[in-house]
Short mmCIF file of C-alpha atoms in Angstrom, two decimals:
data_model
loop_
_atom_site.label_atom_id
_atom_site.label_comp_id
_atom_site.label_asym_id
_atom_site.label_seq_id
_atom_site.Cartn_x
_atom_site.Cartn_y
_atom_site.Cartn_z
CA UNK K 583 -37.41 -17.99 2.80
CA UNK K 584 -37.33 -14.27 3.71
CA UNK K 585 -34.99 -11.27 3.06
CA UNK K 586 -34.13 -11.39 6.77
CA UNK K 587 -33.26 -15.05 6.59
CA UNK K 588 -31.39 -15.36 3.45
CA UNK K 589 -29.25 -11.80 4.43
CA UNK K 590 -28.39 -13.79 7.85
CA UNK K 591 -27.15 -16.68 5.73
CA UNK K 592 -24.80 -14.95 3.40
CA UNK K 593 -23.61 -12.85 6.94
CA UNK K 594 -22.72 -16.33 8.03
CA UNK K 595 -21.49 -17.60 4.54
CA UNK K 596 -19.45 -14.66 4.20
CA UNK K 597 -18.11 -15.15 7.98
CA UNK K 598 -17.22 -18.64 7.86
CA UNK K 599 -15.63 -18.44 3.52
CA UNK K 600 -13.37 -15.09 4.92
CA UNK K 601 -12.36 -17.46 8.10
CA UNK K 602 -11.12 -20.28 5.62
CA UNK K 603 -9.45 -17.46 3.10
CA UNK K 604 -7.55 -15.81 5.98
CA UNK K 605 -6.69 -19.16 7.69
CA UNK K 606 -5.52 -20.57 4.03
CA UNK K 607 -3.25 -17.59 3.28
CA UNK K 608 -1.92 -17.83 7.30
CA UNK K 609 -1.15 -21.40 6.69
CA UNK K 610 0.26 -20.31 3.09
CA UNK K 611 1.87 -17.96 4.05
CA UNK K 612 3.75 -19.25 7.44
CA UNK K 613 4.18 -22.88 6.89
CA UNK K 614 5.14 -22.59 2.98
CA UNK K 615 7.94 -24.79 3.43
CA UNK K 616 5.58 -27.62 5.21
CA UNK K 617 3.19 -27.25 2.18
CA UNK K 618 5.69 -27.71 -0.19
CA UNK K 619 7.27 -30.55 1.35
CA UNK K 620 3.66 -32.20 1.75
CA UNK K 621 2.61 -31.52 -1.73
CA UNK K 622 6.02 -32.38 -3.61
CA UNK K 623 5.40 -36.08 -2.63
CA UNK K 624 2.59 -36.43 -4.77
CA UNK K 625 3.29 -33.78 -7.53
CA UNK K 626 6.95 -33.19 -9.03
CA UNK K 627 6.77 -29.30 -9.22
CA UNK K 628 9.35 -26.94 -9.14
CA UNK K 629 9.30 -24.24 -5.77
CA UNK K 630 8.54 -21.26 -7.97
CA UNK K 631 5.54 -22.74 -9.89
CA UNK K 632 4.30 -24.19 -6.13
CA UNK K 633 3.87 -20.54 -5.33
CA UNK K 634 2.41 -19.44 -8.53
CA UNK K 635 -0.29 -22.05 -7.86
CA UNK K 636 -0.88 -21.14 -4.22
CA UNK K 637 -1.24 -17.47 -5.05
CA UNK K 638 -3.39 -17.95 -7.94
CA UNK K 639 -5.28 -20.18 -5.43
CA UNK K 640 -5.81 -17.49 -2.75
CA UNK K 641 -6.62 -14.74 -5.78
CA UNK K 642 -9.35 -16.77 -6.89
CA UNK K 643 -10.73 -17.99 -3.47
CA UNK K 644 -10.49 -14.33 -2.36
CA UNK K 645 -12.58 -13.08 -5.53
CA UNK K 646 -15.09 -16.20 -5.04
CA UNK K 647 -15.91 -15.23 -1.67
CA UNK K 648 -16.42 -11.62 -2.78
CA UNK K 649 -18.89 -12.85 -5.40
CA UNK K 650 -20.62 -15.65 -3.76
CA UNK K 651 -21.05 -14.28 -0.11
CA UNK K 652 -20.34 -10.34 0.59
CA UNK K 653 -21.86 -8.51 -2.47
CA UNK K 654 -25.56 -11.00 -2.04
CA UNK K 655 -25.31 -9.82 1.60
CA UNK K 656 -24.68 -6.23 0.67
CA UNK K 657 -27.71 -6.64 -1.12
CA UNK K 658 -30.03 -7.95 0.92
CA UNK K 659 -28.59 -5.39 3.58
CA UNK K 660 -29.63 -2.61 1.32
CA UNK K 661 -33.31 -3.70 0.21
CA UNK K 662 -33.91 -5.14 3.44
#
């Protein structure tokens, strides 16, 4: 594999991983109730600790996607 290669496929990692993050908190964020509901069938967890979770959950998605995808493809943007 090549610079040029490997820099288009963290463009299109980093694409794709920001498309699930921003569709994740949209879904989090707008249909919070419907989560909830869907969730507190299987797990007996109180409202306040649901949304602890969830935004720990976006925190750390949001920093893995940072680490994993956008600063390799800086990289290879700037040696390339």
């Amino acid at each position: 594999m090549d610079i040029l290669t490997l820099r288009d496929f963290f463009m299109w990692c980093t694409i794709i991983n920001g498309g699930l993050l921003i569709f994740s908190f949209l879904i989090c964020g707008y249909a919070g109730d419907w989560v909830y509901k869907m969730h507190s069938r299987w797990f007996k967890l109180p409202r306040e600790s649901f949304d602890t979770v969830l935004y720990c959950f976006i925190g750390a998605m949001k920093i893995l996607v940072l680490m994993l995808n956008l600063v390799p493809y800086i990289a290879l943007v700037i040696i390339s």
